[in-house]
JSON list of C-alpha atoms in Angstrom, two decimals:
[
{"chain": "A", "resi": 243, "resn": "UNK", "atom": "CA", "xyz": [-14.31, 35.44, -26.36]},
{"chain": "A", "resi": 244, "resn": "UNK", "atom": "CA", "xyz": [-13.76, 32.02, -24.98]},
{"chain": "A", "resi": 245, "resn": "UNK", "atom": "CA", "xyz": [-11.05, 29.84, -23.58]},
{"chain": "A", "resi": 246, "resn": "UNK", "atom": "CA", "xyz": [-8.41, 32.09, -22.06]},
{"chain": "A", "resi": 247, "resn": "UNK", "atom": "CA", "xyz": [-7.95, 35.80, -22.69]},
{"chain": "A", "resi": 248, "resn": "UNK", "atom": "CA", "xyz": [-4.86, 36.03, -20.51]},
{"chain": "A", "resi": 249, "resn": "UNK", "atom": "CA", "xyz": [-2.89, 37.60, -23.30]},
{"chain": "A", "resi": 250, "resn": "UNK", "atom": "CA", "xyz": [-4.33, 40.82, -21.92]},
{"chain": "A", "resi": 251, "resn": "UNK", "atom": "CA", "xyz": [-2.13, 43.29, -20.11]},
{"chain": "A", "resi": 252, "resn": "UNK", "atom": "CA", "xyz": [-4.72, 43.57, -17.33]},
{"chain": "A", "resi": 253, "resn": "UNK", "atom": "CA", "xyz": [-3.43, 40.41, -15.69]},
{"chain": "A", "resi": 254, "resn": "UNK", "atom": "CA", "xyz": [-6.93, 39.13, -14.87]},
{"chain": "A", "resi": 255, "resn": "UNK", "atom": "CA", "xyz": [-9.89, 37.59, -16.62]},
{"chain": "A", "resi": 256, "resn": "UNK", "atom": "CA", "xyz": [-13.49, 37.00, -15.68]},
{"chain": "A", "resi": 257, "resn": "UNK", "atom": "CA", "xyz": [-14.85, 33.58, -16.64]},
{"chain": "A", "resi": 258, "resn": "UNK", "atom": "CA", "xyz": [-18.43, 32.42, -17.04]},
{"chain": "A", "resi": 259, "resn": "UNK", "atom": "CA", "xyz": [-18.99, 28.64, -16.93]},
{"chain": "A", "resi": 260, "resn": "UNK", "atom": "CA", "xyz": [-22.18, 27.22, -18.51]},
{"chain": "A", "resi": 261, "resn": "UNK", "atom": "CA", "xyz": [-24.51, 25.68, -15.92]},
{"chain": "A", "resi": 262, "resn": "UNK", "atom": "CA", "xyz": [-25.53, 22.84, -18.24]},
{"chain": "A", "resi": 263, "resn": "UNK", "atom": "CA", "xyz": [-21.97, 21.72, -18.88]},
{"chain": "A", "resi": 264, "resn": "UNK", "atom": "CA", "xyz": [-22.69, 22.29, -22.56]},
{"chain": "A", "resi": 265, "resn": "UNK", "atom": "CA", "xyz": [-22.04, 25.46, -24.43]},
{"chain": "A", "resi": 266, "resn": "UNK", "atom": "CA", "xyz": [-19.03, 27.71, -24.44]},
{"chain": "A", "resi": 267, "resn": "UNK", "atom": "CA", "xyz": [-17.11, 28.93, -21.45]},
{"chain": "A", "resi": 268, "resn": "UNK", "atom": "CA", "xyz": [-16.79, 32.69, -21.86]},
{"chain": "A", "resi": 269, "resn": "UNK", "atom": "CA", "xyz": [-13.80, 34.68, -20.64]},
{"chain": "A", "resi": 270, "resn": "UNK", "atom": "CA", "xyz": [-13.02, 38.38, -20.86]},
{"chain": "A", "resi": 271, "resn": "UNK", "atom": "CA", "xyz": [-10.14, 40.61, -19.75]},
{"chain": "A", "resi": 272, "resn": "UNK", "atom": "CA", "xyz": [-10.82, 42.49, -16.53]},
{"chain": "A", "resi": 273, "resn": "UNK", "atom": "CA", "xyz": [-9.12, 44.15, -13.58]},
{"chain": "A", "resi": 274, "resn": "UNK", "atom": "CA", "xyz": [-8.64, 42.61, -10.12]},
{"chain": "A", "resi": 275, "resn": "UNK", "atom": "CA", "xyz": [-12.17, 43.67, -9.13]},
{"chain": "A", "resi": 276, "resn": "UNK", "atom": "CA", "xyz": [-13.76, 42.03, -12.17]},
{"chain": "A", "resi": 277, "resn": "UNK", "atom": "CA", "xyz": [-14.48, 45.23, -14.06]},
{"chain": "A", "resi": 278, "resn": "UNK", "atom": "CA", "xyz": [-14.40, 44.65, -17.81]},
{"chain": "A", "resi": 279, "resn": "UNK", "atom": "CA", "xyz": [-13.20, 47.48, -20.11]},
{"chain": "A", "resi": 280, "resn": "UNK", "atom": "CA", "xyz": [-16.24, 47.43, -22.41]},
{"chain": "A", "resi": 281, "resn": "UNK", "atom": "CA", "xyz": [-14.80, 50.00, -24.81]},
{"chain": "A", "resi": 282, "resn": "UNK", "atom": "CA", "xyz": [-11.79, 47.78, -25.44]},
{"chain": "A", "resi": 283, "resn": "UNK", "atom": "CA", "xyz": [-13.91, 44.75, -26.45]},
{"chain": "A", "resi": 284, "resn": "UNK", "atom": "CA", "xyz": [-14.97, 43.98, -30.00]},
{"chain": "A", "resi": 285, "resn": "UNK", "atom": "CA", "xyz": [-18.69, 44.24, -30.72]},
{"chain": "A", "resi": 286, "resn": "UNK", "atom": "CA", "xyz": [-19.04, 40.46, -30.63]},
{"chain": "A", "resi": 287, "resn": "UNK", "atom": "CA", "xyz": [-17.13, 40.11, -27.36]},
{"chain": "A", "resi": 288, "resn": "UNK", "atom": "CA", "xyz": [-19.12, 42.96, -25.77]},
{"chain": "A", "resi": 289, "resn": "UNK", "atom": "CA", "xyz": [-22.40, 41.34, -26.81]},
{"chain": "A", "resi": 290, "resn": "UNK", "atom": "CA", "xyz": [-21.25, 37.97, -25.43]},
{"chain": "A", "resi": 291, "resn": "UNK", "atom": "CA", "xyz": [-20.17, 39.59, -22.16]},
{"chain": "A", "resi": 292, "resn": "UNK", "atom": "CA", "xyz": [-23.47, 41.46, -21.70]},
{"chain": "A", "resi": 293, "resn": "UNK", "atom": "CA", "xyz": [-25.42, 38.30, -22.54]},
{"chain": "A", "resi": 294, "resn": "UNK", "atom": "CA", "xyz": [-23.48, 36.12, -20.09]},
{"chain": "A", "resi": 295, "resn": "UNK", "atom": "CA", "xyz": [-23.90, 38.73, -17.37]},
{"chain": "A", "resi": 296, "resn": "UNK", "atom": "CA", "xyz": [-27.66, 38.92, -18.02]},
{"chain": "A", "resi": 297, "resn": "UNK", "atom": "CA", "xyz": [-28.23, 35.15, -17.80]},
{"chain": "A", "resi": 298, "resn": "UNK", "atom": "CA", "xyz": [-26.18, 34.36, -14.68]},
{"chain": "A", "resi": 299, "resn": "UNK", "atom": "CA", "xyz": [-28.15, 31.82, -12.70]},
{"chain": "A", "resi": 300, "resn": "UNK", "atom": "CA", "xyz": [-30.09, 30.60, -15.73]},
{"chain": "A", "resi": 301, "resn": "UNK", "atom": "CA", "xyz": [-27.47, 29.66, -18.32]},
{"chain": "A", "resi": 302, "resn": "UNK", "atom": "CA", "xyz": [-24.16, 30.63, -16.71]},
{"chain": "A", "resi": 303, "resn": "UNK", "atom": "CA", "xyz": [-22.80, 30.27, -13.20]},
{"chain": "A", "resi": 304, "resn": "UNK", "atom": "CA", "xyz": [-21.67, 33.31, -11.26]},
{"chain": "A", "resi": 305, "resn": "UNK", "atom": "CA", "xyz": [-18.41, 34.50, -12.80]},
{"chain": "A", "resi": 306, "resn": "UNK", "atom": "CA", "xyz": [-14.98, 33.95, -11.33]},
{"chain": "A", "resi": 307, "resn": "UNK", "atom": "CA", "xyz": [-12.15, 36.48, -11.52]},
{"chain": "A", "resi": 308, "resn": "UNK", "atom": "CA", "xyz": [-8.85, 34.71, -12.10]},
{"chain": "A", "resi": 309, "resn": "UNK", "atom": "CA", "xyz": [-5.32, 36.00, -12.20]},
{"chain": "A", "resi": 310, "resn": "UNK", "atom": "CA", "xyz": [-3.56, 35.25, -15.46]},
{"chain": "A", "resi": 311, "resn": "UNK", "atom": "CA", "xyz": [-0.40, 33.22, -15.47]},
{"chain": "A", "resi": 312, "resn": "UNK", "atom": "CA", "xyz": [1.81, 35.70, -17.32]},
{"chain": "A", "resi": 313, "resn": "UNK", "atom": "CA", "xyz": [5.18, 34.26, -18.28]}
]
């Protein structure tokens, strides 16, 4: 997943920004505490999420939990 996942009914997303400024920004639906519903993710999204989480500080900055702007 990348860009914005705010189409989710959770109302929040967790975003990982690449430290290098290159590479994709990754974003995943989550709750207000930043907990991601892993079972609801596709295999690809789950793998991307677990990868980003594992390389925080090396390839990605610490994630930010953001409220979605639901219209």
